[in-house]
Coordinates of C-alpha atoms and ligand atoms in Angstrom, one line a residue:
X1 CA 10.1 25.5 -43.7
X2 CA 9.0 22.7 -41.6
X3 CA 6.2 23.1 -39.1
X4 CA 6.5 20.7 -36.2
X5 CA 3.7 20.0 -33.3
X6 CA 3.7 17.8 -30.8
X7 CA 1.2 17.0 -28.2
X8 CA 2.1 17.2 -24.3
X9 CA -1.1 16.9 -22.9
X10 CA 0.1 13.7 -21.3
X11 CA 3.5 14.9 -20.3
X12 CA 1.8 18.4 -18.5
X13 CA -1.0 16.2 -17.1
X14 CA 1.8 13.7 -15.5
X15 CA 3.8 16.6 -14.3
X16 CA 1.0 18.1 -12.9
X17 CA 0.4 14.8 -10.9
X18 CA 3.3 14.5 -9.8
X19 CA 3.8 17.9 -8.3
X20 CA 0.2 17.0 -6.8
X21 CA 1.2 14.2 -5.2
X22 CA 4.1 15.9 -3.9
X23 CA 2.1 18.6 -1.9
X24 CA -0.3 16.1 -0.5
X25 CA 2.4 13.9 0.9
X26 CA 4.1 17.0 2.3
X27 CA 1.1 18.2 3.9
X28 CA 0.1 14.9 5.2
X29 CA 3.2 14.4 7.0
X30 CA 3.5 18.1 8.0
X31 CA 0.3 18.6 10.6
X32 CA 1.4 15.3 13.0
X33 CA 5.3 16.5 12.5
X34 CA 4.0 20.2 13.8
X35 CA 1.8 18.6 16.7
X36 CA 4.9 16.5 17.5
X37 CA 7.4 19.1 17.4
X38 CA 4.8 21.0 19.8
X39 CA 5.0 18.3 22.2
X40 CA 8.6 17.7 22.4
X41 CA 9.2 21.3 23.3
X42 CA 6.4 21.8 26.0
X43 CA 8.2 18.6 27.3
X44 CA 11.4 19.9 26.9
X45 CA 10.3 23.5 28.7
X46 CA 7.8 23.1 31.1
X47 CA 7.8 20.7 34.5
X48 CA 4.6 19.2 34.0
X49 CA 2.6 16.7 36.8
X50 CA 3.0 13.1 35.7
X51 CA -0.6 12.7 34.7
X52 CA 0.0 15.4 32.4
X53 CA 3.0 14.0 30.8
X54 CA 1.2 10.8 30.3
X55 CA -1.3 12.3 28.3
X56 CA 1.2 14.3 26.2
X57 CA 3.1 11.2 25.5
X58 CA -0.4 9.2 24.4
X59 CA -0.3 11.9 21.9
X60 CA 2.3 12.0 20.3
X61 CA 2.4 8.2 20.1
X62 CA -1.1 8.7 18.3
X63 CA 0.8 11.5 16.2
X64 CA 3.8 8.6 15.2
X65 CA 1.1 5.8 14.5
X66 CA -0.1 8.4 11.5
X67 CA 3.0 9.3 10.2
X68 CA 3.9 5.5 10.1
X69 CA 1.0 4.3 8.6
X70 CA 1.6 7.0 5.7
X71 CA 4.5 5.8 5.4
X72 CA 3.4 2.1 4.8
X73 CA 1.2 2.8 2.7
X74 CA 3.1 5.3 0.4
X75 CA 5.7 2.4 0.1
X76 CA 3.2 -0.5 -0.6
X77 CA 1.6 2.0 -3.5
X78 CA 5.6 2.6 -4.8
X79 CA 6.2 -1.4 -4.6
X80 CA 2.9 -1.8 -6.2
X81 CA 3.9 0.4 -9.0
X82 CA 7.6 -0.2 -9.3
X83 CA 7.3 -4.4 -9.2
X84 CA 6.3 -7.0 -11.6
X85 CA 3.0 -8.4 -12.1
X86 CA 2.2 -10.8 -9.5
X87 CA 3.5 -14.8 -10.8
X88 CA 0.8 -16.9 -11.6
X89 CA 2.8 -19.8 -9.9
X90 CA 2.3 -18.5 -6.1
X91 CA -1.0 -19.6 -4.7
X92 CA -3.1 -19.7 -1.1
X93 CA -5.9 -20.7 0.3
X94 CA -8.8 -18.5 1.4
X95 CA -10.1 -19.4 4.1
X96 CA -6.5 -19.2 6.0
X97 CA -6.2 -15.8 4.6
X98 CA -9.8 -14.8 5.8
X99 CA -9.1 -16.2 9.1
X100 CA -6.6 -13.5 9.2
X101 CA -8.5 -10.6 8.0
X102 CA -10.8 -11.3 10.8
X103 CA -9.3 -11.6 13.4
X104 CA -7.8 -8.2 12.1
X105 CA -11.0 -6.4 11.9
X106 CA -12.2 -8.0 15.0
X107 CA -9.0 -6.0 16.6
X108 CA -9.9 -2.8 15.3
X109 CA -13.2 -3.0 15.5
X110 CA -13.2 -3.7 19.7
X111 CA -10.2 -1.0 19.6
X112 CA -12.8 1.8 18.2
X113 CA -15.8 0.8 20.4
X114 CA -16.3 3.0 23.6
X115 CA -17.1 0.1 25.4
X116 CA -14.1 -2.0 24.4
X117 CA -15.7 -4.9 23.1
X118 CA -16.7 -6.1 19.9
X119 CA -20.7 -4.0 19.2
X120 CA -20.6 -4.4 15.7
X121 CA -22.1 -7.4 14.1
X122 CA -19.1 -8.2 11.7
X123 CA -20.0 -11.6 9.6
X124 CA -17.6 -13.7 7.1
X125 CA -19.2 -15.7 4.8
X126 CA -17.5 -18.2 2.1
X127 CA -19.8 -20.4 0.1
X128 CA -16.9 -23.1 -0.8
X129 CA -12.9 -23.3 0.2
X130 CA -10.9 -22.0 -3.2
X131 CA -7.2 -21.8 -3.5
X132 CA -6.1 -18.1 -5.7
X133 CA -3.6 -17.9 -8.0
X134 CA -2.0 -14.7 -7.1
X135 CA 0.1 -12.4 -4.3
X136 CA -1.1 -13.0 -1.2
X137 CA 0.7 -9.9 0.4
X138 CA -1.4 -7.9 -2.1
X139 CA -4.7 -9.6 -2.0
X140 CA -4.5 -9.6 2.1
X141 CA -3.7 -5.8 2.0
X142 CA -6.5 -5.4 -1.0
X143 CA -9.4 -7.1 1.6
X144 CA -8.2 -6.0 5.0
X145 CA -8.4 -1.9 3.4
X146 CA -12.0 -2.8 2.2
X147 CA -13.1 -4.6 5.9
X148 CA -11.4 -1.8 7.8
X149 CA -12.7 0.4 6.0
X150 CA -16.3 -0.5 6.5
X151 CA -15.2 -1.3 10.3
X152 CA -14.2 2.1 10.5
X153 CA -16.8 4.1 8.8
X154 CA -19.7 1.7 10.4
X155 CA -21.6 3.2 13.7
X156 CA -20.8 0.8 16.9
X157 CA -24.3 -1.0 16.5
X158 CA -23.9 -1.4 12.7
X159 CA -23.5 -4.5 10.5
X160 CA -20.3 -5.5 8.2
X161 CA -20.9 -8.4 6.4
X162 CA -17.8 -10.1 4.0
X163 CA -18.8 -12.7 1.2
X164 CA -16.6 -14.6 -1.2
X165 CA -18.6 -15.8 -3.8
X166 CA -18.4 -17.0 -7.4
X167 CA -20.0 -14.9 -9.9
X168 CA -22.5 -16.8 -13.0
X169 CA -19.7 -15.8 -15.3
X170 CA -17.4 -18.0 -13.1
X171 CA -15.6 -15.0 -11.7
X172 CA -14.1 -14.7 -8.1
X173 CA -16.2 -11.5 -6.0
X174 CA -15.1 -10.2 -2.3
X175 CA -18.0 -8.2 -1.1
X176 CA -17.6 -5.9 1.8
X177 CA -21.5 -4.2 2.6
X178 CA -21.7 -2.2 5.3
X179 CA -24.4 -0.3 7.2
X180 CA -22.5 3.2 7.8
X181 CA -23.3 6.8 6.5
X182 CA -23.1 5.6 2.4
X183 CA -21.2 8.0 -0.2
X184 CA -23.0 10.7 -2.6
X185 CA -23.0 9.3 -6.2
X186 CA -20.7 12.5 -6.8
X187 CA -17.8 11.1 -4.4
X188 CA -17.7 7.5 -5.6
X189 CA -15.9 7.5 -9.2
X190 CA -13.0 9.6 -6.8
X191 CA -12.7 7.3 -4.2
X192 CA -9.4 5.7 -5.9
X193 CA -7.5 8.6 -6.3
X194 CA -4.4 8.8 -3.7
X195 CA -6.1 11.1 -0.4
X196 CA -9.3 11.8 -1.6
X197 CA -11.4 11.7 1.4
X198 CA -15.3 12.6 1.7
X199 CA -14.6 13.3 5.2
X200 CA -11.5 14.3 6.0
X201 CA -11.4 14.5 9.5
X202 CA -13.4 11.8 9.9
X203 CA -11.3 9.8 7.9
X204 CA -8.1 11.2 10.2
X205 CA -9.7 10.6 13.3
X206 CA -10.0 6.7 12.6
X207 CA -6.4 6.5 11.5
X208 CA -7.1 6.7 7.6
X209 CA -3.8 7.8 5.3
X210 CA -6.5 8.5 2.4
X211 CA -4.5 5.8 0.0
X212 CA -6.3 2.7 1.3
X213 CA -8.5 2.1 -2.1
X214 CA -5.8 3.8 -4.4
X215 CA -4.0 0.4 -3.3
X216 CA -7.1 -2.1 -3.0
X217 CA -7.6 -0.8 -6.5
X218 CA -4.0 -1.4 -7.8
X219 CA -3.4 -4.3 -6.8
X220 CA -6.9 -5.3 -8.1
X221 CA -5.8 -4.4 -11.6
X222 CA -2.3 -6.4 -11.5
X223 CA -4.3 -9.5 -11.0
X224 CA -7.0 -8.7 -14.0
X225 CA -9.7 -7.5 -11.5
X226 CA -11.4 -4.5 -10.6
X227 CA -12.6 -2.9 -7.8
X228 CA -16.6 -1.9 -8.4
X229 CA -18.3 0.3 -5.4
X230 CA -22.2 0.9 -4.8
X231 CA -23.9 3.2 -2.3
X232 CA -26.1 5.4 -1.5
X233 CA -26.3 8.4 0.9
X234 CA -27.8 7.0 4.3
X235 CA -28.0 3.6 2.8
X236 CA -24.8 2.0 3.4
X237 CA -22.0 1.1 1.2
X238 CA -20.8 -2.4 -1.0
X239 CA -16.9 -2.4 -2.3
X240 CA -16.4 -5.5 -4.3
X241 CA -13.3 -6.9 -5.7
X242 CA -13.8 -9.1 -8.6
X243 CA -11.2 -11.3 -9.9
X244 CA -10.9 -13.5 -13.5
X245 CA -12.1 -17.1 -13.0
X246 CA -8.1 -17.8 -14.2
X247 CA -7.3 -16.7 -10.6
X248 CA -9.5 -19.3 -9.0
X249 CA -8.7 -22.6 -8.3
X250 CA -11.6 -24.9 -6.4
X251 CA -10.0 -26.9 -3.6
X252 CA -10.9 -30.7 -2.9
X253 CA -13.1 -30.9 -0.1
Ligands
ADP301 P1 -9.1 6.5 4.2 O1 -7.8 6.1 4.8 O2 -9.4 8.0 4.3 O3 -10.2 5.6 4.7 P2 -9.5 5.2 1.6 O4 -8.7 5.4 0.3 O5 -9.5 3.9 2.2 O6 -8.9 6.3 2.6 O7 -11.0 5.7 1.4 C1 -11.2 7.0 0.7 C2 -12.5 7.6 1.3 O8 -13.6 6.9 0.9 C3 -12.5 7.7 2.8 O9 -11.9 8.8 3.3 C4 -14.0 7.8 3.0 O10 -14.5 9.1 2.9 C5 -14.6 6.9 1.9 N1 -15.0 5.6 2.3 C6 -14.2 4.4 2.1 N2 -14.8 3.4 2.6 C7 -16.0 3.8 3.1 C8 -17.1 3.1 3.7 N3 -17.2 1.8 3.9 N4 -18.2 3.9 4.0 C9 -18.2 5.2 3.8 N5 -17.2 5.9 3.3 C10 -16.1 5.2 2.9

């Protein structure tokens, strides 16, 4: 008689994340599709005042932003997954792609203030110019989530301040510190995992999908980095993104 075992921890643990993953996306993309759906048929039945459809329509559009930015980030995470590791033949320089993030957050950050102009102190610092070895689709995606983030979770008269700097051991570090609310130590080793949220209406409110560090993260891994977070509760927050010195390249002056 032969007595055979086999261990599918892995396989039930996969499964089970997948059927996980499954619900959340459904029940992401369900609450703006039943608000929508609401919308279109009080359109569709009642003859409201012009102000009124204005409003309504505001609405949904807010509704259509969230289900697209799901969207675009569910398929950056699935091209993230499904492509190759990034070539270590394409390569940028910093500064143009951290001219770009700010202006970004500069965007946003105006966009969220009441008083629709820029309130928060939001500073980019970059000791030296260095050209990275690397995707700069991904990297711009991996720093933008981390600024926005902070943008977003920051009060109005709070301070976001970005660094590029080289570590002693030669490596390549992206700090983001911010001055917002700060994370419970119980929260942070969660934060990657796809929609975790500590505040999820919080996080809904400010246009958040839930996936924006499962991605920083990701792509932080595909170029031999890691993504490192500190904070404290009422103390503010740092997310840094540290990349091998192999990624660096210093540019001529
Ligand atoms: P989201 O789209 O919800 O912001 P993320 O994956 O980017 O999703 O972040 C996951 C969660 O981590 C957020 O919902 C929020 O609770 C928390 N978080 C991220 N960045 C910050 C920050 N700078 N300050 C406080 N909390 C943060």
């Amino acid at each position: 008689q032969l007595l055979l075992s086999r261990d599918v921890t892995a396989l039930a643990q996969a499964e089970a994340m997948r059927r996980d993953f499954v619900a959340n996306v459904s029940h992401e993309i369900r609450t703006p599709l039943t608000v929508l759906s609401g919308f279109i048929e009080t359109l569709q039945t009642l003859d409201l005042k012009p102000e009124d459809r204005v409003k309504f329509l505001d609405l949904m559009s807010t509704q259509a932003s969230r289900m697209q930015g799901l969207v675009n980030d569910l398929l950056t995470l699935s091209q993230l997954e499904g492509s190759p590791l990034p070539l270590m033949t394409e390569q940028f320089m910093l500064s143009e792609l951290m001219g770009a993030a700010e202006a970004e957050a500069k965007g946003l950050s105006v966009a969220n203030s009441v008083e629709g102009r820029l309130t928060q102190t939001l500073r980019f610092e970059m000791s030296q110019e260095w050209r990275l070895i690397g995707s700069r689709h991904e990297i711009y995606s991996a720093v933008t989530n981390l600024i926005n983030n902070a943008v977003r979770y920051t009060p109005q008269d709070g301070t976001v301040t970005c660094i590029w700097a080289q570590l002693p051991d030669q490596r390549l570090q992206f700090s983001v510190q911010d001055t917002g609310p700060g994370i419970a130590p119980e929260h942070l080793p969660r934060l990657t995992e796809r929609f975790y949220r500590v505040d999820r209406s919080r996080s809904r409110e400010s246009g958040g999908t839930g996936l924006g560090l499962a991605i920083t993260k990701h792509v932080a891994q595909r170029h031999g980095g890691a993504l490192r977070i500190e904070s404290q509760l009422g103390a503010g927050s740092t997310f840094m993104l540290v990349l091998p010195a192999s990624r660096r390249v210093q540019a001529l002056p």
